[in-house]
mmCIF file of C-alpha atoms and ligand atoms in Angstrom:
data_model
loop_
_atom_site.group_PDB
_atom_site.id
_atom_site.type_symbol
_atom_site.label_atom_id
_atom_site.label_comp_id
_atom_site.label_asym_id
_atom_site.label_seq_id
_atom_site.Cartn_x
_atom_site.Cartn_y
_atom_site.Cartn_z
ATOM 1 C CA UNK A 1 -2.462 -6.740 19.987
ATOM 2 C CA UNK A 2 -1.615 -3.236 18.718
ATOM 3 C CA UNK A 3 -0.666 -2.386 15.163
ATOM 4 C CA UNK A 4 0.903 1.001 14.294
ATOM 5 C CA UNK A 5 1.485 2.704 11.016
ATOM 6 C CA UNK A 6 4.786 4.552 11.109
ATOM 7 C CA UNK A 7 7.128 6.920 9.307
ATOM 8 C CA UNK A 8 10.389 8.023 10.893
ATOM 9 C CA UNK A 9 11.028 10.433 13.800
ATOM 10 C CA UNK A 10 7.510 11.329 14.865
ATOM 11 C CA UNK A 11 6.566 7.707 14.874
ATOM 12 C CA UNK A 12 9.733 6.607 16.642
ATOM 13 C CA UNK A 13 9.064 9.048 19.543
ATOM 14 C CA UNK A 14 5.513 7.941 19.811
ATOM 15 C CA UNK A 15 6.406 4.213 19.771
ATOM 16 C CA UNK A 16 9.042 4.674 22.425
ATOM 17 C CA UNK A 17 6.160 5.969 24.605
ATOM 18 C CA UNK A 18 3.827 3.150 23.533
ATOM 19 C CA UNK A 19 6.258 0.395 24.590
ATOM 20 C CA UNK A 20 6.319 1.929 28.065
ATOM 21 C CA UNK A 21 2.569 1.513 28.521
ATOM 22 C CA UNK A 22 1.860 -1.842 26.744
ATOM 23 C CA UNK A 23 4.065 -4.996 26.470
ATOM 24 C CA UNK A 24 6.471 -4.463 23.563
ATOM 25 C CA UNK A 25 5.925 -7.884 22.048
ATOM 26 C CA UNK A 26 2.109 -7.047 21.649
ATOM 27 C CA UNK A 27 3.086 -4.244 19.223
ATOM 28 C CA UNK A 28 3.469 -4.621 15.423
ATOM 29 C CA UNK A 29 4.729 -1.615 13.485
ATOM 30 C CA UNK A 30 4.147 -1.294 9.741
ATOM 31 C CA UNK A 31 6.827 1.055 8.466
ATOM 32 C CA UNK A 32 6.968 3.280 5.459
ATOM 33 C CA UNK A 33 9.669 2.249 2.882
ATOM 34 C CA UNK A 34 8.925 4.760 0.098
ATOM 35 C CA UNK A 35 11.820 6.929 1.289
ATOM 36 C CA UNK A 36 14.170 3.994 0.661
ATOM 37 C CA UNK A 37 16.857 4.630 -1.922
ATOM 38 C CA UNK A 38 20.207 3.286 -3.148
ATOM 39 C CA UNK A 39 23.285 5.280 -2.159
ATOM 40 C CA UNK A 40 26.755 4.168 -3.139
ATOM 41 C CA UNK A 41 25.224 0.813 -4.106
ATOM 42 C CA UNK A 42 23.662 0.273 -0.711
ATOM 43 C CA UNK A 43 19.961 -0.069 0.100
ATOM 44 C CA UNK A 44 19.096 2.596 2.731
ATOM 45 C CA UNK A 45 15.748 2.390 4.532
ATOM 46 C CA UNK A 46 15.590 5.638 6.481
ATOM 47 C CA UNK A 47 12.297 5.121 8.396
ATOM 48 C CA UNK A 48 12.997 1.506 9.309
ATOM 49 C CA UNK A 49 16.422 2.598 10.638
ATOM 50 C CA UNK A 50 15.041 5.534 12.572
ATOM 51 C CA UNK A 51 12.436 3.313 14.310
ATOM 52 C CA UNK A 52 14.973 0.520 14.942
ATOM 53 C CA UNK A 53 17.671 2.815 16.342
ATOM 54 C CA UNK A 54 15.195 4.733 18.542
ATOM 55 C CA UNK A 55 13.541 1.658 20.000
ATOM 56 C CA UNK A 56 17.065 0.221 20.410
ATOM 57 C CA UNK A 57 17.975 3.339 22.374
ATOM 58 C CA UNK A 58 20.805 4.320 19.996
ATOM 59 C CA UNK A 59 19.276 7.169 18.031
ATOM 60 C CA UNK A 60 20.889 10.560 17.656
ATOM 61 C CA UNK A 61 19.067 12.677 20.225
ATOM 62 C CA UNK A 62 18.367 15.806 18.171
ATOM 63 C CA UNK A 63 18.942 14.996 14.559
ATOM 64 C CA UNK A 64 15.932 12.731 13.791
ATOM 65 C CA UNK A 65 18.136 10.359 11.781
ATOM 66 C CA UNK A 66 21.254 8.274 12.350
ATOM 67 C CA UNK A 67 23.080 7.070 15.402
ATOM 68 C CA UNK A 68 24.377 8.917 18.443
ATOM 69 C CA UNK A 69 28.146 9.478 18.568
ATOM 70 C CA UNK A 70 28.498 9.023 14.756
ATOM 71 C CA UNK A 71 31.548 9.839 12.624
ATOM 72 C CA UNK A 72 31.412 10.452 8.896
ATOM 73 C CA UNK A 73 34.834 9.399 7.645
ATOM 74 C CA UNK A 74 33.605 6.969 5.073
ATOM 75 C CA UNK A 75 31.168 9.284 3.380
ATOM 76 C CA UNK A 76 33.663 12.105 3.337
ATOM 77 C CA UNK A 77 36.263 9.746 1.879
ATOM 78 C CA UNK A 78 33.933 9.075 -1.016
ATOM 79 C CA UNK A 79 34.171 12.736 -2.019
ATOM 80 C CA UNK A 80 37.728 11.963 -3.235
ATOM 81 C CA UNK A 81 36.121 9.894 -6.007
ATOM 82 C CA UNK A 82 33.734 12.668 -6.886
ATOM 83 C CA UNK A 83 30.725 10.769 -5.388
ATOM 84 C CA UNK A 84 27.865 13.037 -4.115
ATOM 85 C CA UNK A 85 27.970 13.187 -0.301
ATOM 86 C CA UNK A 86 24.869 15.324 0.386
ATOM 87 C CA UNK A 87 23.053 12.286 1.877
ATOM 88 C CA UNK A 88 25.079 11.994 5.145
ATOM 89 C CA UNK A 89 25.612 8.310 6.100
ATOM 90 C CA UNK A 90 27.470 7.683 9.355
ATOM 91 C CA UNK A 91 30.224 5.157 9.697
ATOM 92 C CA UNK A 92 28.360 2.914 12.099
ATOM 93 C CA UNK A 93 25.086 3.430 10.313
ATOM 94 C CA UNK A 94 26.835 2.259 7.098
ATOM 95 C CA UNK A 95 27.103 -1.268 8.658
ATOM 96 C CA UNK A 96 23.304 -1.491 8.645
ATOM 97 C CA UNK A 97 23.118 -0.559 4.979
ATOM 98 C CA UNK A 98 25.959 -2.982 4.091
ATOM 99 C CA UNK A 99 24.213 -5.787 5.965
ATOM 100 C CA UNK A 100 20.855 -5.107 4.430
ATOM 101 C CA UNK A 101 22.268 -4.866 0.860
ATOM 102 C CA UNK A 102 24.260 -8.073 1.243
ATOM 103 C CA UNK A 103 21.297 -9.991 2.581
ATOM 104 C CA UNK A 104 19.115 -8.694 -0.320
ATOM 105 C CA UNK A 105 21.806 -9.808 -2.731
ATOM 106 C CA UNK A 106 21.641 -13.248 -1.069
ATOM 107 C CA UNK A 107 17.903 -13.278 -1.891
ATOM 108 C CA UNK A 108 16.470 -12.525 1.569
ATOM 109 C CA UNK A 109 13.329 -10.345 1.608
ATOM 110 C CA UNK A 110 13.336 -6.862 3.137
ATOM 111 C CA UNK A 111 10.808 -8.067 5.842
ATOM 112 C CA UNK A 112 13.093 -10.981 6.831
ATOM 113 C CA UNK A 113 16.140 -8.609 6.988
ATOM 114 C CA UNK A 114 14.192 -6.003 8.957
ATOM 115 C CA UNK A 115 13.406 -8.668 11.578
ATOM 116 C CA UNK A 116 17.096 -9.615 11.694
ATOM 117 C CA UNK A 117 18.229 -6.010 12.165
ATOM 118 C CA UNK A 118 15.568 -5.336 14.797
ATOM 119 C CA UNK A 119 16.665 -8.397 16.740
ATOM 120 C CA UNK A 120 20.281 -7.359 16.611
ATOM 121 C CA UNK A 121 19.291 -4.014 18.203
ATOM 122 C CA UNK A 122 17.222 -5.742 20.868
ATOM 123 C CA UNK A 123 13.977 -4.279 19.587
ATOM 124 C CA UNK A 124 11.022 -6.262 20.796
ATOM 125 C CA UNK A 125 8.060 -4.878 18.837
ATOM 126 C CA UNK A 126 7.636 -6.587 15.530
ATOM 127 C CA UNK A 127 8.794 -4.341 12.713
ATOM 128 C CA UNK A 128 7.542 -4.936 9.221
ATOM 129 C CA UNK A 129 8.188 -2.824 6.105
ATOM 130 C CA UNK A 130 4.919 -1.958 4.348
ATOM 131 C CA UNK A 131 6.008 -4.008 1.335
ATOM 132 C CA UNK A 132 8.904 -6.131 0.154
ATOM 133 C CA UNK A 133 8.461 -4.615 -3.296
ATOM 134 C CA UNK A 134 10.120 -1.321 -4.254
ATOM 135 C CA UNK A 135 7.898 1.759 -3.868
ATOM 136 C CA UNK A 136 9.405 5.213 -4.254
ATOM 137 C CA UNK A 137 8.036 8.611 -3.399
ATOM 138 C CA UNK A 138 8.417 11.043 -6.283
ATOM 139 C CA UNK A 139 7.791 14.707 -5.758
ATOM 140 C CA UNK A 140 6.946 17.134 -8.530
ATOM 141 C CA UNK A 141 8.168 20.632 -8.001
ATOM 142 C CA UNK A 142 7.971 23.980 -9.801
ATOM 143 C CA UNK A 143 11.184 25.616 -10.808
ATOM 144 C CA UNK A 144 11.566 29.455 -10.796
ATOM 145 C CA UNK A 145 11.180 29.558 -14.534
ATOM 146 C CA UNK A 146 7.742 27.901 -14.261
ATOM 147 C CA UNK A 147 8.756 24.465 -15.505
ATOM 148 C CA UNK A 148 8.042 21.383 -13.377
ATOM 149 C CA UNK A 149 10.457 18.550 -12.461
ATOM 150 C CA UNK A 150 9.905 15.193 -10.736
ATOM 151 C CA UNK A 151 12.420 14.464 -7.979
ATOM 152 C CA UNK A 152 13.192 11.408 -5.840
ATOM 153 C CA UNK A 153 12.093 12.160 -2.240
ATOM 154 C CA UNK A 154 15.573 12.449 -0.699
ATOM 155 C CA UNK A 155 16.735 14.750 -3.486
ATOM 156 C CA UNK A 156 13.912 17.189 -2.779
ATOM 157 C CA UNK A 157 14.116 16.892 0.997
ATOM 158 C CA UNK A 158 17.837 16.626 1.710
ATOM 159 C CA UNK A 159 19.675 17.923 -1.319
ATOM 160 C CA UNK A 160 17.258 20.787 -2.142
ATOM 161 C CA UNK A 161 16.277 21.262 1.563
ATOM 162 C CA UNK A 162 12.527 20.924 0.833
ATOM 163 C CA UNK A 163 12.655 24.360 -0.795
ATOM 164 C CA UNK A 164 11.103 23.905 -4.231
ATOM 165 C CA UNK A 165 7.353 24.296 -4.080
ATOM 166 C CA UNK A 166 5.472 20.943 -4.542
ATOM 167 C CA UNK A 167 2.617 20.432 -6.980
ATOM 168 C CA UNK A 168 2.048 16.630 -6.699
ATOM 169 C CA UNK A 169 3.329 13.504 -5.092
ATOM 170 C CA UNK A 170 3.225 9.887 -6.287
ATOM 171 C CA UNK A 171 4.367 6.600 -5.027
ATOM 172 C CA UNK A 172 6.086 4.839 -7.955
ATOM 173 C CA UNK A 173 5.594 1.069 -7.962
ATOM 174 C CA UNK A 174 2.699 1.097 -5.455
ATOM 175 C CA UNK A 175 0.033 -0.311 -7.854
ATOM 176 C CA UNK A 176 2.139 -3.385 -8.574
ATOM 177 C CA UNK A 177 3.331 -3.903 -5.034
ATOM 178 C CA UNK A 178 1.981 -6.321 -2.457
ATOM 179 C CA UNK A 179 1.801 -5.759 1.306
ATOM 180 C CA UNK A 180 4.672 -7.474 3.138
ATOM 181 C CA UNK A 181 3.786 -10.833 4.766
ATOM 182 C CA UNK A 182 1.852 -10.127 7.958
ATOM 183 C CA UNK A 183 0.777 -6.536 7.236
ATOM 184 C CA UNK A 184 -2.950 -7.229 6.433
ATOM 185 C CA UNK A 185 -3.089 -9.879 9.119
ATOM 186 C CA UNK A 186 -1.718 -7.454 11.671
ATOM 187 C CA UNK A 187 -4.362 -4.816 10.723
ATOM 188 C CA UNK A 188 -7.127 -7.489 10.956
ATOM 189 C CA UNK A 189 -6.010 -8.978 14.294
ATOM 190 C CA UNK A 190 -5.274 -5.676 16.125
ATOM 191 C CA UNK A 191 -7.498 -4.612 18.967
ATOM 192 C CA UNK A 192 -6.356 -1.024 18.194
ATOM 193 C CA UNK A 193 -4.680 0.386 15.084
ATOM 194 C CA UNK A 194 -2.542 3.437 15.726
ATOM 195 C CA UNK A 195 -1.636 6.025 13.046
ATOM 196 C CA UNK A 196 1.510 7.516 14.464
ATOM 197 C CA UNK A 197 2.130 11.297 14.347
ATOM 198 C CA UNK A 198 3.961 11.015 11.079
ATOM 199 C CA UNK A 199 4.041 13.008 7.856
ATOM 200 C CA UNK A 200 0.472 12.387 6.441
ATOM 201 C CA UNK A 201 1.635 12.794 2.802
ATOM 202 C CA UNK A 202 4.929 10.982 2.516
ATOM 203 C CA UNK A 203 5.047 8.703 5.552
ATOM 204 C CA UNK A 204 1.453 7.575 6.007
ATOM 205 C CA UNK A 205 0.429 8.120 2.397
ATOM 206 C CA UNK A 206 2.663 5.518 0.881
ATOM 207 C CA UNK A 207 1.490 2.879 3.412
ATOM 208 C CA UNK A 208 -2.073 3.663 2.385
ATOM 209 C CA UNK A 209 -1.089 3.237 -1.282
ATOM 210 C CA UNK A 210 -0.039 -0.354 -0.832
ATOM 211 C CA UNK A 211 -2.838 -2.372 -2.345
ATOM 212 C CA UNK A 212 -5.188 -3.784 0.322
ATOM 213 C CA UNK A 213 -4.014 -1.601 3.252
ATOM 214 C CA UNK A 214 -6.490 1.209 2.922
ATOM 215 C CA UNK A 215 -9.404 -1.128 2.557
ATOM 216 C CA UNK A 216 -8.265 -3.166 5.588
ATOM 217 C CA UNK A 217 -8.161 0.129 7.570
ATOM 218 C CA UNK A 218 -11.562 1.230 6.359
ATOM 219 C CA UNK A 219 -13.079 -2.038 7.562
ATOM 220 C CA UNK A 220 -11.638 -1.387 11.042
ATOM 221 C CA UNK A 221 -12.283 2.343 11.085
ATOM 222 C CA UNK A 222 -13.834 2.242 14.598
ATOM 223 C CA UNK A 223 -10.616 0.788 15.972
ATOM 224 C CA UNK A 224 -8.291 3.198 14.222
ATOM 225 C CA UNK A 225 -6.912 6.136 16.174
ATOM 226 C CA UNK A 226 -4.483 8.678 14.751
ATOM 227 C CA UNK A 227 -2.308 11.358 16.424
ATOM 228 C CA UNK A 228 -2.003 14.689 14.591
ATOM 229 C CA UNK A 229 1.583 15.513 13.535
ATOM 230 C CA UNK A 230 0.420 19.127 13.106
ATOM 231 C CA UNK A 231 0.232 21.254 16.189
ATOM 232 C CA UNK A 232 -1.068 24.798 15.955
ATOM 233 C CA UNK A 233 -0.853 24.785 12.130
ATOM 234 C CA UNK A 234 2.696 23.651 12.011
ATOM 235 C CA UNK A 235 4.553 20.352 11.816
ATOM 236 C CA UNK A 236 6.813 19.746 14.840
ATOM 237 C CA UNK A 237 9.680 18.875 12.446
ATOM 238 C CA UNK A 238 10.077 18.241 8.770
ATOM 239 C CA UNK A 239 8.288 19.375 5.538
ATOM 240 C CA UNK A 240 4.672 18.153 6.213
ATOM 241 C CA UNK A 241 3.478 21.799 5.864
ATOM 242 C CA UNK A 242 4.994 22.270 2.409
ATOM 243 C CA UNK A 243 3.597 18.933 1.202
ATOM 244 C CA UNK A 244 0.154 19.320 2.669
ATOM 245 C CA UNK A 245 -0.192 22.910 1.313
ATOM 246 C CA UNK A 246 1.098 21.772 -2.100
ATOM 247 C CA UNK A 247 -1.636 19.130 -2.271
ATOM 248 C CA UNK A 248 -4.325 21.566 -1.181
ATOM 249 C CA UNK A 249 -4.748 20.255 2.324
ATOM 250 C CA UNK A 250 -5.244 22.651 5.195
ATOM 251 C CA UNK A 251 -2.064 22.609 7.311
ATOM 252 C CA UNK A 252 -3.728 21.905 10.637
ATOM 253 C CA UNK A 253 -5.156 19.053 12.681
ATOM 254 C CA UNK A 254 -8.459 19.625 10.678
ATOM 255 C CA UNK A 255 -6.511 19.002 7.412
ATOM 256 C CA UNK A 256 -5.130 15.798 8.964
ATOM 257 C CA UNK A 257 -8.630 14.719 10.004
ATOM 258 C CA UNK A 258 -9.961 15.387 6.508
ATOM 259 C CA UNK A 259 -7.089 13.314 4.986
ATOM 260 C CA UNK A 260 -7.736 10.433 7.361
ATOM 261 C CA UNK A 261 -11.552 10.579 7.728
ATOM 262 C CA UNK A 262 -12.321 7.613 5.497
ATOM 263 C CA UNK A 263 -10.357 5.108 7.609
ATOM 264 C CA UNK A 264 -9.718 6.762 10.985
ATOM 265 C CA UNK A 265 -12.564 7.094 13.434
ATOM 266 C CA UNK A 266 -10.674 9.047 16.119
ATOM 267 C CA UNK A 267 -7.989 11.697 16.032
ATOM 268 C CA UNK A 268 -5.864 12.881 19.001
ATOM 269 C CA UNK A 269 -5.171 16.588 18.646
ATOM 270 C CA UNK A 270 -3.033 18.886 20.742
ATOM 271 C CA UNK A 271 -4.424 20.733 23.716
ATOM 272 C CA UNK A 272 -3.430 23.951 21.994
ATOM 273 C CA UNK A 273 -5.792 22.967 19.169
ATOM 274 C CA UNK A 274 -8.739 22.196 21.398
ATOM 275 C CA UNK A 275 -10.728 25.051 19.874
ATOM 276 C CA UNK A 276 -10.738 23.134 16.567
ATOM 277 C CA UNK A 277 -12.584 20.041 17.941
ATOM 278 C CA UNK A 278 -15.833 20.960 16.278
ATOM 279 C CA UNK A 279 -14.154 21.378 12.874
ATOM 280 C CA UNK A 280 -12.519 17.909 13.251
ATOM 281 C CA UNK A 281 -15.863 16.419 14.243
ATOM 282 C CA UNK A 282 -17.531 18.158 11.298
ATOM 283 C CA UNK A 283 -15.500 15.856 8.947
ATOM 284 C CA UNK A 284 -16.809 12.850 10.799
ATOM 285 C CA UNK A 285 -13.778 12.166 12.982
ATOM 286 C CA UNK A 286 -14.038 12.025 16.825
ATOM 287 C CA UNK A 287 -11.564 14.473 18.354
ATOM 288 C CA UNK A 288 -9.713 13.800 21.569
ATOM 289 C CA UNK A 289 -7.414 16.336 23.123
ATOM 290 C CA UNK A 290 -4.059 15.624 24.743
ATOM 291 C CA UNK A 291 -0.584 17.085 25.132
ATOM 292 C CA UNK A 292 0.983 15.787 21.957
ATOM 293 C CA UNK A 293 4.361 17.543 21.912
ATOM 294 C CA UNK A 294 6.654 14.698 22.934
ATOM 295 C CA UNK A 295 9.443 16.630 24.641
ATOM 296 C CA UNK A 296 10.559 13.541 26.547
ATOM 297 C CA UNK A 297 9.811 9.844 26.987
ATOM 298 C CA UNK A 298 7.397 10.556 29.876
ATOM 299 C CA UNK A 299 5.214 12.786 27.657
ATOM 300 C CA UNK A 300 5.389 10.195 24.835
ATOM 301 C CA UNK A 301 4.197 7.499 27.218
ATOM 302 C CA UNK A 302 1.349 9.621 28.528
ATOM 303 C CA UNK A 303 0.315 10.417 24.946
ATOM 304 C CA UNK A 304 0.425 6.721 24.045
ATOM 305 C CA UNK A 305 -1.849 5.967 27.070
ATOM 306 C CA UNK A 306 -4.316 8.721 26.090
ATOM 307 C CA UNK A 307 -4.357 7.495 22.500
ATOM 308 C CA UNK A 308 -5.198 3.995 23.542
ATOM 309 C CA UNK A 309 -7.786 5.153 26.018
ATOM 310 C CA UNK A 310 -9.421 7.234 23.234
ATOM 311 C CA UNK A 311 -10.766 4.062 21.608
ATOM 312 C CA UNK A 312 -10.932 1.805 24.680
HETATM 313 P P1 GDP B 1 10.327 11.335 9.141
HETATM 314 O O1 GDP B 1 10.428 10.318 8.057
HETATM 315 O O2 GDP B 1 11.479 11.289 10.075
HETATM 316 O O3 GDP B 1 9.983 12.709 8.603
HETATM 317 O O4 GDP B 1 9.114 10.776 9.960
HETATM 318 P P2 GDP B 1 7.713 11.024 10.392
HETATM 319 O O5 GDP B 1 6.799 11.208 9.249
HETATM 320 O O6 GDP B 1 7.345 9.996 11.371
HETATM 321 O O7 GDP B 1 7.910 12.358 11.286
HETATM 322 C C1 GDP B 1 7.688 13.586 10.861
HETATM 323 C C2 GDP B 1 6.360 14.115 11.498
HETATM 324 O O8 GDP B 1 6.381 13.864 12.856
HETATM 325 C C3 GDP B 1 6.255 15.591 11.324
HETATM 326 O O9 GDP B 1 5.079 15.835 10.577
HETATM 327 C C4 GDP B 1 6.208 16.137 12.711
HETATM 328 O O10 GDP B 1 5.262 17.143 12.867
HETATM 329 C C5 GDP B 1 5.748 14.943 13.517
HETATM 330 N N1 GDP B 1 6.291 15.005 14.917
HETATM 331 C C6 GDP B 1 7.544 14.930 15.294
HETATM 332 N N2 GDP B 1 7.670 15.093 16.645
HETATM 333 C C7 GDP B 1 6.377 15.225 17.074
HETATM 334 C C8 GDP B 1 5.796 15.426 18.395
HETATM 335 O O11 GDP B 1 6.450 15.505 19.396
HETATM 336 N N3 GDP B 1 4.383 15.524 18.455
HETATM 337 C C9 GDP B 1 3.620 15.390 17.322
HETATM 338 N N4 GDP B 1 2.312 15.562 17.499
HETATM 339 N N5 GDP B 1 4.174 15.250 16.091
HETATM 340 C C10 GDP B 1 5.483 15.129 15.979
HETATM 341 CA CA1 CA B 2 10.959 9.334 6.283
#
């Protein structure tokens, strides 16, 4: 049994490698839902959809979100009514959000619906949202005039292109939320717990903020292995550098190790960062070196193998 903590694209790439080296039904994936938001009345779960579409073999190859071969007629048609269209939702992708929203309105839980959507895409690992309760990442930024403003995550990241400098991040609703059914059990039952190469602040951070999750990980620290999403002082994709720097974390595999040290016994870092092993180990985390840039499915599979072997 393997349990993985996952955000979106970095996790999706890693998981597509993992299912090539272990039986997919032995994998449970706990997915961040703090990027979820309502657009045009529909409940959008970006990280769940990225993981589902990638494991279903239907993801857009370069973009990191959405489906391959998408068209955008519906979202563009909404512009006629003056609706904001900066959050691009594809026509086929829209079916997922319609389905999810309708099922939620019928009273189904997000975890039930996530299982239904995964099954429809032929995804065999078990996907669970971190919580069935709403949790929303809020990012406080500084404006050029020195004032601060708190923004919903997608507004900062997509609409404002992650440009405004960040001073703090919070996960609204987390204190009152419960882990989704099966989350704690999957952490307790796993032989190995994998922290995917995902954004430490806004993908892994919200999962850790769900009451009970961090404690469950701390108890299993020796069985927890992470993969650094930071290679040579830079994220492969996305705004992890701007967020980590804003929160005072060193933008490096050492900063990731420091952020994870309490609950993660081993961290896989990139071969190009091998010279930083002693710094990682100085914060109490065992460092294992591998090629971590997942340029294709073969590299992702080799990385997954290395990651499992690191705690074998
Ligand atoms: P998002 O919601 O799509 O941003 O999802 P994630 O948090 O899972 O993914 C973003 C993180 O994945 C970034 O911090 C990237 O640096 C990391 N990432 C993406 N591709 C790779 C890769 O090939 N190797 C590693 N080590 N990290 C990656
Ligand atoms: Ca995300």
